[in-house]
C-alpha cells in the first residue's frame, strides 16, 4: 500500500508559479506510475500529467503542455508538479495518485489517492 500526501498549493496570481509535491509512504514507490489530477468546482476530474516508473514516459493534457512539468525522485518517494504561467482556469484541487501500471492515463488505473491540495489562481 501507499499513502500519498500532497503539499504546495496556495493562492497565486495569474502568471505565477507553484510547485506541488506528493510524498509517498509505503513500499515500492518506484514500481508505481504516478499521476496528478485536478478537479475544479462543477467539473469532472481530469488527468493533468502522468509519469512512468523510471520517468522515461510522460503524459500531459493539452491545456498544460509547455507550462507544467511532472517529475519524480524515487529515492525520496516523491513526485512533483512544477506549474508555471498559471492561469485562472488552473484553479482546482490537485491530487496525486499511484497506479500499478507504468504510465497510467485513465483514472480507473489508479489505486491510491492523496487528499488533494487547493490551487487558486486569481486574475
GROMACS .gro file of C-alpha atoms in nm:
model
  123
    1UNK     CA    1   0.000   0.000   0.000
    2UNK     CA    2   0.091   0.361  -0.046
    3UNK     CA    3  -0.014   0.668   0.147
    4UNK     CA    4   0.008   0.989  -0.051
    5UNK     CA    5   0.027   1.340   0.090
    6UNK     CA    6   0.026   1.649  -0.130
    7UNK     CA    7   0.165   1.989  -0.043
    8UNK     CA    8   0.250   2.317  -0.211
    9UNK     CA    9  -0.088   2.452  -0.307
   10UNK     CA   10  -0.197   2.806  -0.238
   11UNK     CA   11  -0.328   3.134  -0.372
   12UNK     CA   12  -0.129   3.295  -0.652
   13UNK     CA   13  -0.179   3.549  -0.926
   14UNK     CA   14  -0.204   3.472  -1.294
   15UNK     CA   15   0.142   3.424  -1.440
   16UNK     CA   16   0.292   3.300  -1.115
   17UNK     CA   17   0.440   2.958  -1.048
   18UNK     CA   18   0.380   2.687  -0.791
   19UNK     CA   19   0.547   2.357  -0.722
   20UNK     CA   20   0.334   2.078  -0.586
   21UNK     CA   21   0.486   1.783  -0.407
   22UNK     CA   22   0.341   1.442  -0.333
   23UNK     CA   23   0.519   1.239  -0.068
   24UNK     CA   24   0.455   0.867  -0.063
   25UNK     CA   25   0.497   0.632   0.226
   26UNK     CA   26   0.495   0.260   0.175
   27UNK     CA   27   0.683   0.008  -0.026
   28UNK     CA   28   0.799   0.000  -0.384
   29UNK     CA   29   0.720   0.358  -0.480
   30UNK     CA   30   0.939   0.309  -0.786
   31UNK     CA   31   0.703   0.041  -0.911
   32UNK     CA   32   0.406   0.276  -0.936
   33UNK     CA   33   0.315   0.501  -1.220
   34UNK     CA   34   0.223   0.840  -1.078
   35UNK     CA   35  -0.026   1.098  -1.189
   36UNK     CA   36  -0.153   1.442  -1.098
   37UNK     CA   37  -0.525   1.502  -1.131
   38UNK     CA   38  -0.728   1.814  -1.076
   39UNK     CA   39  -1.091   1.888  -1.018
   40UNK     CA   40  -1.246   2.230  -1.039
   41UNK     CA   41  -1.588   2.311  -0.889
   42UNK     CA   42  -1.863   2.178  -1.111
   43UNK     CA   43  -1.621   1.999  -1.342
   44UNK     CA   44  -1.508   1.644  -1.382
   45UNK     CA   45  -1.175   1.528  -1.252
   46UNK     CA   46  -0.909   1.533  -1.519
   47UNK     CA   47  -0.562   1.390  -1.551
   48UNK     CA   48  -0.312   1.672  -1.574
   49UNK     CA   49   0.011   1.478  -1.604
   50UNK     CA   50   0.146   1.127  -1.558
   51UNK     CA   51   0.492   0.981  -1.528
   52UNK     CA   52   0.615   0.625  -1.564
   53UNK     CA   53   0.820   0.422  -1.317
   54UNK     CA   54   1.157   0.539  -1.448
   55UNK     CA   55   1.042   0.879  -1.581
   56UNK     CA   56   1.101   0.753  -1.934
   57UNK     CA   57   0.742   0.819  -2.039
   58UNK     CA   58   0.543   1.129  -1.956
   59UNK     CA   59   0.195   1.247  -2.045
   60UNK     CA   60   0.042   1.596  -2.028
   61UNK     CA   61  -0.306   1.707  -2.104
   62UNK     CA   62  -0.305   1.962  -2.384
   63UNK     CA   63  -0.403   2.259  -2.171
   64UNK     CA   64  -0.087   2.238  -1.956
   65UNK     CA   65   0.174   2.141  -2.214
   66UNK     CA   66   0.473   2.378  -2.213
   67UNK     CA   67   0.362   2.518  -1.875
   68UNK     CA   68   0.363   2.223  -1.632
   69UNK     CA   69   0.639   1.971  -1.567
   70UNK     CA   70   0.596   1.644  -1.382
   71UNK     CA   71   0.896   1.473  -1.227
   72UNK     CA   72   0.973   1.214  -0.964
   73UNK     CA   73   1.253   1.126  -0.728
   74UNK     CA   74   1.225   0.760  -0.643
   75UNK     CA   75   1.497   0.789  -0.379
   76UNK     CA   76   1.279   1.041  -0.195
   77UNK     CA   77   0.947   0.870  -0.272
   78UNK     CA   78   0.819   1.197  -0.411
   79UNK     CA   79   0.654   1.318  -0.729
   80UNK     CA   80   0.642   1.684  -0.824
   81UNK     CA   81   0.435   1.908  -1.045
   82UNK     CA   82   0.602   2.234  -1.142
   83UNK     CA   83   0.336   2.474  -1.264
   84UNK     CA   84   0.444   2.787  -1.449
   85UNK     CA   85   0.248   3.065  -1.615
   86UNK     CA   86  -0.058   2.978  -1.411
   87UNK     CA   87  -0.398   3.084  -1.536
   88UNK     CA   88  -0.727   3.132  -1.352
   89UNK     CA   89  -0.858   2.823  -1.528
   90UNK     CA   90  -0.591   2.618  -1.348
   91UNK     CA   91  -0.781   2.677  -1.023
   92UNK     CA   92  -0.871   2.337  -0.880
   93UNK     CA   93  -0.796   2.081  -0.614
   94UNK     CA   94  -0.489   1.891  -0.727
   95UNK     CA   95  -0.443   1.531  -0.622
   96UNK     CA   96  -0.170   1.281  -0.683
   97UNK     CA   97  -0.239   0.918  -0.744
   98UNK     CA   98  -0.047   0.593  -0.786
   99UNK     CA   99  -0.107   0.316  -1.038
  100UNK     CA  100   0.047  -0.029  -1.071
  101UNK     CA  101   0.077   0.046  -1.441
  102UNK     CA  102   0.387   0.224  -1.558
  103UNK     CA  103   0.217   0.510  -1.741
  104UNK     CA  104  -0.148   0.528  -1.649
  105UNK     CA  105  -0.379   0.757  -1.842
  106UNK     CA  106  -0.719   0.651  -1.712
  107UNK     CA  107  -0.839   0.737  -1.363
  108UNK     CA  108  -0.952   0.379  -1.315
  109UNK     CA  109  -0.592   0.264  -1.342
  110UNK     CA  110  -0.502   0.443  -1.021
  111UNK     CA  111  -0.536   0.261  -0.691
  112UNK     CA  112  -0.406   0.507  -0.434
  113UNK     CA  113  -0.505   0.871  -0.397
  114UNK     CA  114  -0.398   1.163  -0.187
  115UNK     CA  115  -0.638   1.406  -0.022
  116UNK     CA  116  -0.552   1.690  -0.253
  117UNK     CA  117  -0.419   2.042  -0.227
  118UNK     CA  118  -0.605   2.355  -0.335
  119UNK     CA  119  -0.463   2.581  -0.602
  120UNK     CA  120  -0.633   2.914  -0.660
  121UNK     CA  121  -0.517   3.145  -0.936
  122UNK     CA  122  -0.651   3.497  -0.933
  123UNK     CA  123  -0.674   3.711  -1.245
   0.00000   0.00000   0.00000
